[in-house]
XYZ file of C-alpha atoms in Angstrom:
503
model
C 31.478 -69.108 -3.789
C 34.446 -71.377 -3.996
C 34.457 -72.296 -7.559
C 34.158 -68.363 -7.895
C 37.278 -67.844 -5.645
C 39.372 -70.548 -7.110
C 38.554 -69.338 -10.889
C 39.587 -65.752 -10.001
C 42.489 -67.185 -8.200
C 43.500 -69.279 -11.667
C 42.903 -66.209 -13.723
C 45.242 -64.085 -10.995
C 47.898 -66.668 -11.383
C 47.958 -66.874 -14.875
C 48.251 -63.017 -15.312
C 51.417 -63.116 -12.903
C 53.015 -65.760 -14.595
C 52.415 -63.657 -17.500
C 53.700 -60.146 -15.804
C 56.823 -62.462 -14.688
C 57.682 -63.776 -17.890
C 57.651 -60.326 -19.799
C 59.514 -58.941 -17.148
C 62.448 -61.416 -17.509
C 62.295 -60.357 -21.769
C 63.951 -57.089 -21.417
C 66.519 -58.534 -18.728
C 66.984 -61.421 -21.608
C 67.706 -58.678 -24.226
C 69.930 -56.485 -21.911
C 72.351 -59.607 -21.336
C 71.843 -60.137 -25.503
C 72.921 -56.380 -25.880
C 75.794 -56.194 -23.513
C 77.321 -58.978 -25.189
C 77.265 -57.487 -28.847
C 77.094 -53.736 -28.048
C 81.271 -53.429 -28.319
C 80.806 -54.642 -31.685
C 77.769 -52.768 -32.549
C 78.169 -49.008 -32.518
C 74.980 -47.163 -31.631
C 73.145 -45.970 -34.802
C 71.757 -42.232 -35.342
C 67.736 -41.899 -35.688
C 68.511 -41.388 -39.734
C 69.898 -44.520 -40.086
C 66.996 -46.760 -38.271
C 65.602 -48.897 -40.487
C 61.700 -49.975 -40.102
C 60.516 -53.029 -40.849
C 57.653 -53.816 -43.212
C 54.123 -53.389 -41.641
C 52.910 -56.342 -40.575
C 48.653 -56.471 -42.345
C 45.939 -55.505 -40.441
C 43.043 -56.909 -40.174
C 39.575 -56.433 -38.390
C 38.962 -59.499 -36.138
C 35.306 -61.081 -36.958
C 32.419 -59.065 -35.455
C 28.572 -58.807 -35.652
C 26.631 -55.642 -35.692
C 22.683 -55.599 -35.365
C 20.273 -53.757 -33.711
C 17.351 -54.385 -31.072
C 13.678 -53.385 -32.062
C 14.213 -50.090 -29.508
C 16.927 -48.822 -31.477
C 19.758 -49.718 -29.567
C 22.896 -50.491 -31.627
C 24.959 -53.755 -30.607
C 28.439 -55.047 -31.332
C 29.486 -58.346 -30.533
C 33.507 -60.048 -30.582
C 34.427 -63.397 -29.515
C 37.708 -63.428 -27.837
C 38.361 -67.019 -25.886
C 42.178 -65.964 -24.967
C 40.829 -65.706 -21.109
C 37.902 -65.934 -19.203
C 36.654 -62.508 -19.021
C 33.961 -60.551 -20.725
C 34.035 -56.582 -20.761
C 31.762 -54.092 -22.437
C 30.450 -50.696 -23.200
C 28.236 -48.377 -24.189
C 28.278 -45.182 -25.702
C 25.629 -42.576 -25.250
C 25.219 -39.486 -27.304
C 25.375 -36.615 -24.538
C 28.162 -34.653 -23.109
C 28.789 -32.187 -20.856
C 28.695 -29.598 -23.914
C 24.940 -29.530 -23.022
C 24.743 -28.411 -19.976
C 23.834 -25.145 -19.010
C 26.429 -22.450 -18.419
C 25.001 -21.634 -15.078
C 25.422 -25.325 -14.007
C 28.784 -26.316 -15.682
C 29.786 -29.895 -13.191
C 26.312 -31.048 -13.832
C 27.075 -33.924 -16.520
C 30.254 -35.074 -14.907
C 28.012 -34.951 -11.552
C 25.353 -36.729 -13.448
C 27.577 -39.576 -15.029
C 29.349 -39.973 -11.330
C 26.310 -40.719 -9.147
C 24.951 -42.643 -12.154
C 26.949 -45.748 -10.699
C 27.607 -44.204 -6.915
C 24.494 -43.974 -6.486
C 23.579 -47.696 -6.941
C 19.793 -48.885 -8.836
C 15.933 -48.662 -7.648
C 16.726 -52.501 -6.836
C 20.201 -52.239 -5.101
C 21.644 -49.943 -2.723
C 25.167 -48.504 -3.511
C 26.464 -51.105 -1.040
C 24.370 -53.985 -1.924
C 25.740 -52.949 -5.682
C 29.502 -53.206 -4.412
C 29.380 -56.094 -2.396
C 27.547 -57.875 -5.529
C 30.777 -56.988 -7.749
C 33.523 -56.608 -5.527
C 32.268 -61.044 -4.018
C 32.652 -61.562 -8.359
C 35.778 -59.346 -9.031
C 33.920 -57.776 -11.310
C 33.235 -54.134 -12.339
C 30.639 -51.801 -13.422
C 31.602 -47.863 -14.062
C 29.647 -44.897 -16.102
C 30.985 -41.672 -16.604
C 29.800 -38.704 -18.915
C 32.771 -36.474 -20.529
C 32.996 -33.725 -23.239
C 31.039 -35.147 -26.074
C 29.779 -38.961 -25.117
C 28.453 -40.435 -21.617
C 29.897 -44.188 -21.531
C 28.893 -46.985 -18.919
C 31.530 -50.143 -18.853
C 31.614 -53.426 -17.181
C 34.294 -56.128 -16.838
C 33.298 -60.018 -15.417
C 34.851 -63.261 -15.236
C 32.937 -65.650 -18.264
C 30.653 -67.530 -15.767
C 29.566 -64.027 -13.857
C 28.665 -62.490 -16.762
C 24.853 -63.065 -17.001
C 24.895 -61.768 -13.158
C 27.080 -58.797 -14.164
C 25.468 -57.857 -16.960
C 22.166 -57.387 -15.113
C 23.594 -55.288 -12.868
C 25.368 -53.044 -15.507
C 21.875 -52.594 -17.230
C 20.064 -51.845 -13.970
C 22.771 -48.866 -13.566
C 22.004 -47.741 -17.205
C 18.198 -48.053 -16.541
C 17.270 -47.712 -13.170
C 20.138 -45.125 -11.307
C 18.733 -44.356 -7.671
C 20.814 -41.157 -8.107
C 21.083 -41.100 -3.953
C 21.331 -37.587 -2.172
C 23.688 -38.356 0.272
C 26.352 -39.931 -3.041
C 25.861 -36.692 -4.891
C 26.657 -34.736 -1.661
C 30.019 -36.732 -1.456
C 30.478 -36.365 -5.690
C 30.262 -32.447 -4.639
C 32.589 -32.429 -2.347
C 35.285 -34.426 -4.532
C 34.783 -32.042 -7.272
C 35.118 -28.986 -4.577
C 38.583 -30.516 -3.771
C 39.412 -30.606 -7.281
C 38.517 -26.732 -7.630
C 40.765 -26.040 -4.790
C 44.138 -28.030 -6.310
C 43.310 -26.669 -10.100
C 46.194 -24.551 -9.885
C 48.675 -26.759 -8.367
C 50.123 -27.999 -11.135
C 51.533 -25.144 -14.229
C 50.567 -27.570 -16.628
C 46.904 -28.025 -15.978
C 46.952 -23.943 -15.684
C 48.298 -23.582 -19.138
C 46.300 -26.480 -21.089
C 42.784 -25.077 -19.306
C 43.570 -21.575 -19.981
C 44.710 -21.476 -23.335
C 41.121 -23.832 -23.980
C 39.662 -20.497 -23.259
C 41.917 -18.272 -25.257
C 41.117 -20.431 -28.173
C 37.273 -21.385 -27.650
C 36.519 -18.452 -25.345
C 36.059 -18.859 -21.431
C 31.916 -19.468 -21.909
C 32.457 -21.829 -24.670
C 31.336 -25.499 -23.632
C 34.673 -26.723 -25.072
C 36.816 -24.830 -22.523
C 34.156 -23.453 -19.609
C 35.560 -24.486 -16.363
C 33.107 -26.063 -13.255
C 33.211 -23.191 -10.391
C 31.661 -23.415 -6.747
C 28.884 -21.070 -8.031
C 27.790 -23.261 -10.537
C 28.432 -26.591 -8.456
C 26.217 -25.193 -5.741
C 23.354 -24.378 -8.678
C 23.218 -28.468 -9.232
C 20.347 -30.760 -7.122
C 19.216 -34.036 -7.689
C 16.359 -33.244 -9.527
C 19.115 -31.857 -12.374
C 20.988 -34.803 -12.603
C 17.287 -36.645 -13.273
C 16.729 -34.637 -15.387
C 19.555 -34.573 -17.858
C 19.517 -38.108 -17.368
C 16.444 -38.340 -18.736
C 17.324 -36.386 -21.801
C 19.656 -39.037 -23.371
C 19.314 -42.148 -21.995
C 17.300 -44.353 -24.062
C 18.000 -47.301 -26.022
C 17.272 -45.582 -29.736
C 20.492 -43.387 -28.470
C 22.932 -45.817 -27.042
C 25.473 -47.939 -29.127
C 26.819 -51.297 -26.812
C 29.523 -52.789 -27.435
C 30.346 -56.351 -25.914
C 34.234 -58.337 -26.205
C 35.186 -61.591 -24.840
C 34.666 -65.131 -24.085
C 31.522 -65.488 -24.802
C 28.657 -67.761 -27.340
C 27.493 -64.524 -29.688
C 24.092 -66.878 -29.655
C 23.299 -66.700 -26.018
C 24.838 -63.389 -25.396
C 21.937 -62.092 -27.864
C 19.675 -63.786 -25.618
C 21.154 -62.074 -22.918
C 20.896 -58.775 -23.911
C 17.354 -58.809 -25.079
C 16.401 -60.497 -22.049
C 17.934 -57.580 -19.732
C 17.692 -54.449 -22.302
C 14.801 -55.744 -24.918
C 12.161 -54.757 -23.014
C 13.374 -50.855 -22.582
C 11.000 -48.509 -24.447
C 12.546 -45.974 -26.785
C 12.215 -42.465 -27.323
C 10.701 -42.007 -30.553
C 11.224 -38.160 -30.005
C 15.105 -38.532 -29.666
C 16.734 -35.836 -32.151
C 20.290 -35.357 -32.401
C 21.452 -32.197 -30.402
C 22.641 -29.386 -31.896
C 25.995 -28.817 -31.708
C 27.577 -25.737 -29.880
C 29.542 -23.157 -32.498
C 32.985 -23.075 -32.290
C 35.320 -19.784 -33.705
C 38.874 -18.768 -32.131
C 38.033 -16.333 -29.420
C 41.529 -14.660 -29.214
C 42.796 -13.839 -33.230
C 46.801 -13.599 -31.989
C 48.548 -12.405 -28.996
C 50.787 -12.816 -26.143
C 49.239 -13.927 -22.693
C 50.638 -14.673 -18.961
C 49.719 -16.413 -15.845
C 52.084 -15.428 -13.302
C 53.163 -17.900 -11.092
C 56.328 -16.463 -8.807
C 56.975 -19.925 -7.505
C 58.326 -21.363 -10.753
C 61.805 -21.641 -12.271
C 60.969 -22.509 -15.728
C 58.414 -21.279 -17.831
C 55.092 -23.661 -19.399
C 54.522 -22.481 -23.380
C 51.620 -23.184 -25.633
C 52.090 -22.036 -29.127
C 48.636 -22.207 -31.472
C 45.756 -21.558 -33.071
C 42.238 -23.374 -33.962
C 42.725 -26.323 -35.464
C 40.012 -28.981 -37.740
C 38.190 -32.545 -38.027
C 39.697 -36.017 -38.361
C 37.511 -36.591 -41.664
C 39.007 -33.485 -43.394
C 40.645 -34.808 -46.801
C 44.035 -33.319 -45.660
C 44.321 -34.897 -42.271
C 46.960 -37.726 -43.538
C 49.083 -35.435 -44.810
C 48.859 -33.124 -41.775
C 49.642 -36.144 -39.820
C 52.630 -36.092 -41.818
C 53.552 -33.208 -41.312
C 53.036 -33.923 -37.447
C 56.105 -36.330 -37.660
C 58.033 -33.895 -39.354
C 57.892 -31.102 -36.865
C 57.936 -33.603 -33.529
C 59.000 -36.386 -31.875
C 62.243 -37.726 -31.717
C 64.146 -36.892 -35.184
C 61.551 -33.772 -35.742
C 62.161 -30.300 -36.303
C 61.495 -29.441 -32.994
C 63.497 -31.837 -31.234
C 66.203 -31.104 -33.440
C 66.584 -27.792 -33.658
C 65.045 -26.184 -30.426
C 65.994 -29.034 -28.047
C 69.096 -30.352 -29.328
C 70.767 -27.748 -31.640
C 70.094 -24.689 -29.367
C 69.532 -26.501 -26.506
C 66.657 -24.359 -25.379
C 64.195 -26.910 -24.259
C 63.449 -29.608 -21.579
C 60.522 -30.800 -23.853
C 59.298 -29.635 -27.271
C 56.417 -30.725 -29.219
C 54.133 -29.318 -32.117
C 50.774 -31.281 -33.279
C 47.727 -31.114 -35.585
C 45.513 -32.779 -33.058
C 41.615 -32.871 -34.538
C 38.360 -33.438 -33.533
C 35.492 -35.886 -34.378
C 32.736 -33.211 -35.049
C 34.077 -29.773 -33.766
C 37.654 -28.190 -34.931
C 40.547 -29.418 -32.753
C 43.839 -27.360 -32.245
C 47.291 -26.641 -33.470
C 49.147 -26.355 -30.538
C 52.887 -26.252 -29.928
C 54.850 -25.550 -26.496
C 57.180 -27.102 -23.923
C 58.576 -26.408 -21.026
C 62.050 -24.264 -20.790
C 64.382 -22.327 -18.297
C 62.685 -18.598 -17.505
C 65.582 -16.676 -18.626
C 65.342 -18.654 -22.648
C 61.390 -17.965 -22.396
C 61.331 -15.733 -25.447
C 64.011 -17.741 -27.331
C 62.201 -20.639 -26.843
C 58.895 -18.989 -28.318
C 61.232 -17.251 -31.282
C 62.368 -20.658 -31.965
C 58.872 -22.334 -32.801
C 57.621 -19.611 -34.242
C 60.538 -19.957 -36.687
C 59.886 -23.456 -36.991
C 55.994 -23.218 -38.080
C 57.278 -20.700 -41.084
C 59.762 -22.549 -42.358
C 57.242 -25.918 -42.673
C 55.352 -23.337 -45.166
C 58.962 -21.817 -47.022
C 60.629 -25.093 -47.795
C 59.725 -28.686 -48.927
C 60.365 -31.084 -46.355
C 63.379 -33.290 -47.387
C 63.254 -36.886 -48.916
C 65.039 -38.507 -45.797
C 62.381 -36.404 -43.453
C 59.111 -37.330 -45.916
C 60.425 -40.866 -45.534
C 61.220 -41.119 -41.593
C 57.816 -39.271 -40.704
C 55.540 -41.559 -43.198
C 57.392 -44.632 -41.873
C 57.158 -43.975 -38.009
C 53.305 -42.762 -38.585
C 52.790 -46.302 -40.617
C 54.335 -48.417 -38.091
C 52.509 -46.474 -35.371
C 49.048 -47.439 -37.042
C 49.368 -51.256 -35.624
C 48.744 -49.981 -32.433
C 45.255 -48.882 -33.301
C 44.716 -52.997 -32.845
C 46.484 -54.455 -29.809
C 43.385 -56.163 -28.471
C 39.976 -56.924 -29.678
C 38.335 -54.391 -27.538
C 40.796 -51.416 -28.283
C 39.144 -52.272 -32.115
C 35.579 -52.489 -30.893
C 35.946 -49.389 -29.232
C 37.289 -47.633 -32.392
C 34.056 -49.733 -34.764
C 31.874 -47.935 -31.988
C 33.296 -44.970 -31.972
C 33.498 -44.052 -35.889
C 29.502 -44.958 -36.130
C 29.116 -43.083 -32.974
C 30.370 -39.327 -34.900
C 29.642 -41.013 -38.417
C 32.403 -42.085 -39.857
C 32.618 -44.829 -41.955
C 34.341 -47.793 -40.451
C 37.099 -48.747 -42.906
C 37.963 -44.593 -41.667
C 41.634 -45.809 -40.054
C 42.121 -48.062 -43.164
C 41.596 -45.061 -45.754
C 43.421 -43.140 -43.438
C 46.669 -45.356 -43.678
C 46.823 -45.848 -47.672
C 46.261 -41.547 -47.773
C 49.457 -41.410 -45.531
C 50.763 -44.050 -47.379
C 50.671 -41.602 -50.721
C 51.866 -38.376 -48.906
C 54.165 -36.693 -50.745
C 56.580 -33.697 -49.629
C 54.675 -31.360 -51.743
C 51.117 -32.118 -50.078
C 53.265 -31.296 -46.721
C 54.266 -28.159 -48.070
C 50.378 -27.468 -49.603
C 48.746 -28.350 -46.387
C 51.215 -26.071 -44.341
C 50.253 -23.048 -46.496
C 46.949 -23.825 -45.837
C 46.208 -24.694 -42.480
C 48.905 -23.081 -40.440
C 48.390 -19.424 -39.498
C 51.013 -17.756 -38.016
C 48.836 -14.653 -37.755
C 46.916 -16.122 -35.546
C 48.851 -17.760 -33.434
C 47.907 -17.323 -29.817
C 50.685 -17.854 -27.084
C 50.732 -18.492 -23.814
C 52.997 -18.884 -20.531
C 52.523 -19.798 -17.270
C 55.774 -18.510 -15.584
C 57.736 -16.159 -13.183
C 57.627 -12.537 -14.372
C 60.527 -11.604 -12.628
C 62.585 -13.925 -14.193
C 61.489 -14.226 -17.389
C 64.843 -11.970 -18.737
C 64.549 -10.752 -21.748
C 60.786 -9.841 -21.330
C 57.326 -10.826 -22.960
C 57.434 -7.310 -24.798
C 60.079 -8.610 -26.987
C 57.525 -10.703 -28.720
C 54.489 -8.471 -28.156
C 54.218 -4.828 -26.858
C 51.104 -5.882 -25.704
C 51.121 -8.648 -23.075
C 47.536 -9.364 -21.543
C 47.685 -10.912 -17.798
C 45.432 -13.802 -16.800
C 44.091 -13.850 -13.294
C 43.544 -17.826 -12.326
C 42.602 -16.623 -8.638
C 39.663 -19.324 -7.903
C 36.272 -17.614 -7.494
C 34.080 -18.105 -4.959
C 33.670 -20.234 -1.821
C 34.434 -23.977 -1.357
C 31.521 -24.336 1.197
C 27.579 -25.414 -0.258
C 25.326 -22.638 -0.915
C 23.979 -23.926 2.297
C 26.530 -23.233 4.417
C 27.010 -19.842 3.625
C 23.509 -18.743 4.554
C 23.786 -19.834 8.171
C-alpha cells in the first residue's frame, strides 16, 4: 500500500509541477507583450498570418482480433505511468422502445453502479478509489462505451475489474432506484435553462417528437423501466463479436495481449449478433416559425435550420468550408449580424453531420427581444447570399487556412487518436478518413462553396425557432410568418414512482 501511495503521490507532483509551469507561460508572454505592444499595433483578423501545418502522423499502433470476435487496439505511450482504455459497443439508446425511453441511459448507469456478481458496488469503489484508479460505462445515442484509467503497476488489477463490469454487472435494485431518482431530478430542471429548451425542442421539430434521435425520457416512461429491462437490453449487445477495445499507455503490447485474453478470451460470442437496423430519419416540420414562451426572459434563444447529412458525403470538405465562411470569428455571421448591425450577443451557423444518420444545418444565437425578428431577417439573408455570390479569395483563403490548422487538434494525445482509429471502424469508415478529409479541404475552391450551397442549403425549409418573451418580442413573430405555432414544454406527468401513486 505504500509503494502504491508514494507512486500516486510522484505522479500528483509531477502533474502540479506541470500545471505550475504552464501557468507561469502566459504570465511570461504577457510581460513579453507589454513590453513590445507600443510598438506593435494590433492587427485585424484579415491580416493574421498562419503558419505552415506542422505533418501529421499516426503514432504506431496494433490492431488484431481475439477468436470471439472482439476487436483490439493497442498504443504504447511511456510519457507517464498510467494506462487508460475503452471500449465501444454497438447499441444506443435509439433502440429502445418508445414506451421506455431512459432505459439505455438507465442501463449503461447501473452497469458500473451497480458493481459485478463478484464485487459489491462498495467493495468495487473501495478497490479503485485505494488504486486511484477508475472504471466508468455509459450508453448514449448511438454507442454504449465502458472506460478505465490505472496507474502502470495497477493495471492487471484494474483491468480485471473493468472486464468484470463489462461481463458480469450485478445490475443492483436498490442502484437503479437511486439512477431513477437522478434522472427524475433531471426531468424536473429540463426547463431551467432556455438553451437546453431550444436545442431539445427544435430535435423534435426536425426529427419529429417520437423519433429516437430527439424523443425525450418522461416520468411515464421512467416508471415503465425494471431491472429485468435493463438485463435484458444488456443482453442484447454485449458480447465480445460486438465490442471494439481500445487500450493507450505505458504498457509491454506483449503482456498486455496476455492480459486481455487471460481476462476477456474466455467470453463466448454471439454467433447470432446482426447489426441493428437503423431507425429512418426525414424532417418532420418542412418550414415554419415556432415559440416557446418563456415570460421570464429578456433576450430571445434562435435556432435557424433544416436536416442536414453524413460525414462520408463527398461534399463534406467543402461544406466545412463553407462552415468557416459563414462563422466564427472573421465569418459572415460575426461580421455582419454581430458586428456590423450589432444585433447579436452570439451568432453562429454550421453544417454539423452525422456518422450514419443525417445531421443538421442549424444556425441561431442569442439576441435582445425587441431585435428578435431582425436578428432572424439577418441569417436568413446570410444563408441566400452563400448561394448568390462566390465567396471571395481573401474569405476562401482565411476559412481553408483556420479549418487546416484546426485539423492538428484531431491528435493532441495518443488516446484522442485511438479513440478516432476506433471510432471510424466502429460506423465504417476507413481510417486514413481525417487524412482524405484534409487534402479534399486542402483543394476547395470558391466555386465548390458556391456548388455545395446551391445544393445543400434549403431556405424553403428552414425551420425556426425561439424560446423567448412574447410580450416583448416588438416587432412580432408574424412579421416573419403569419402563422406562428406555440410549443407547450409544460413537463408531463408526476415525479413520484408508479408506486407511489397507487397508495
Amino acid at each position: 500500500m505504500k509503494r502504491y501511495v508514494h507512486t500516486r503521490y510522484k505522479v500528483k507532483r509531477l502533474l502540479n509541477s506541470l500545471v505550475v509551469c504552464f501557468a507561469l507561460v502566459p504570465l511570461l508572454c504577457l510581460g513579453m507583450l507589454n513590453l513590445t505592444e507600443a510598438a506593435t499595433p494590433a492587427k485585424h483578423y484579415t491580416e493574421l498570418r498562419f503558419s505552415r501545418i506542422p505533418e501529421v502522423k499516426l503514432p504506431k499502433y496494433e490492431r488484431y482480433v481475439l477468436n470471439n470476435g472482439m476487436v483490439v487496439y493497442l498504443m504504447e505511450n511511456h510519457e507517464l505511468p498510467l494506462v487508460s482504455g475503452s471500449a465501444l459497443v454497438r447499441t444506443g439508446d435509439r433502440f429502445e422502445p418508445g414506451d421506455k425511453v431512459g432505459l439505455a441511459q438507465l442501463t449503461g448507469t447501473v452497469m458500473r453502479s451497480g458493481g459485478t456478481l463478484k464485487h459489491s458496488p462498495d467493495e468495487l469503489n473501495q478497490l479503485l478509489e485505494q488504486r486511484a484508479a477508475s472504471v466508468e460505462t455509459g450508453i448514449g445515442e448511438s454507442s454504449g462505451s465502458a472506460g478505465f484509467e490505472a496507474l502502470t503497476e495497477d493495471v492487471e488489477t484494474v483491468f480485471g475489474l473493468f472486464a468484470e463490469v463489462l461481463r458480469e454487472p450485478a445490475f443492483i435494485q436498490d442502484k437503479l432506484e437511486l439512477a431513477k431518482t437522478q434522472v427524475r431530478g433531471a426531468i424536473s430542471r429540463r426547463n431551467d435553462d432556455p438553451d437546453d429548451i431550444a436545442n431539445r425542442e427544435f430535435q423534435k421539430l426536425i426529427y419529429g417528437s417520437e423519433s429516437p434521435y430527439a424523443r425525450t425520457v418522461e416520468y411515464a416512461t421512467l416508471n415503465n423501466i425494471s431491472r429485468e429491462d435493463l438485463v435484458k437490453f444488456y443482453q442484447k449487445s454485449f458480447y465480445p463479436n460486438n465490442i471494439i477495445l481500445g487500450i493507450v499507455g505505458d504498457f509491454n503490447s506483449q503482456k498486455m495481449r496476455s492480459l486481455i485474453q487471460a481476462k476477456l478470451g474466455d467470453w463466448k460470442s454471439n454467433p447470432k449478433m446482426t447489426k441493428p437496423q437503423l431507425p429512418l430519419v426525414s424532417q418532420a416540420k418542412k418550414s415554419g416559425v415556432f415559440f416557446v414562451n418563456q415570460r421570464q426572459l429578456t433576450q430571445s434563444n434562435i435556432l435557424i435550420g433544416h436536416l442536414g447529412g453524413v460525414f462520408n458525403n463527398p461534399d463534406y470538405p467543402a461544406l466545412d468550408v463553407l462552415n468557416g465562411v459563414l462563422t466564427g470569428f472573421g465569418g459572415r455571421l460575426f461580421n455582419e449580424v454581430r458586428s456590423r448591425q450589432g444585433l447579436a450577443y452570439s451568432v453562429y451557423g454550421s453544417w454539423s453531420p452525422r456518422y450514419d444518420y443525417p445531421g443538421l444545418f442549424l444556425a441561431g444565437g442569442q439576441t435582445r427581444s425587441n431585435a428578435t425578428v431582425q436578428f432572424v431577417k439577418a441569417v436568413q439573408a446570410e444563408i441566400k447570399r452563400l448561394q448568390a455570390e462566390p465567396v471571395t479569395p481573401q474569405e476562401l483563403a482565411f476559412a481553408k487556412e483556420s479549418t487546416l490548422n484546426s485539423f492538428v487538434f484531431n491528435f493532441e494525445d495518443p488516446s484522442q487518436t485511438l479513440s478516432r482509429l476506433m471510432r471510424y471502424e466502429y460506423y465504417g469508415y476507413p481510417s486514413d478518413f481525417l487524412f482524405r478529409y484534409q487534402k479534399a479541404v486542402a483543394a476547395t475552391t470558391a466555386a465548390d462553396v458556391l456548388r455545395v450551397a446551391k445544393k445543400y442549403l434549403k431556405p424553403e425549409n428552414l425551420v425556426t425557432l425561439v424560446v423567448g418573451n412574447q410580450t416583448a418580442i416588438k416587432p412580432p413573430l408574424t412579421q416573419l410568418s403569419a402563422e406562428v405555432t406555440p410549443i407547450d414544454v409544460t413537463i408531463p406527468g408526476s415525479p413520484r414512482p408508479q408506486a407511489a401513486v397507487k397508495q
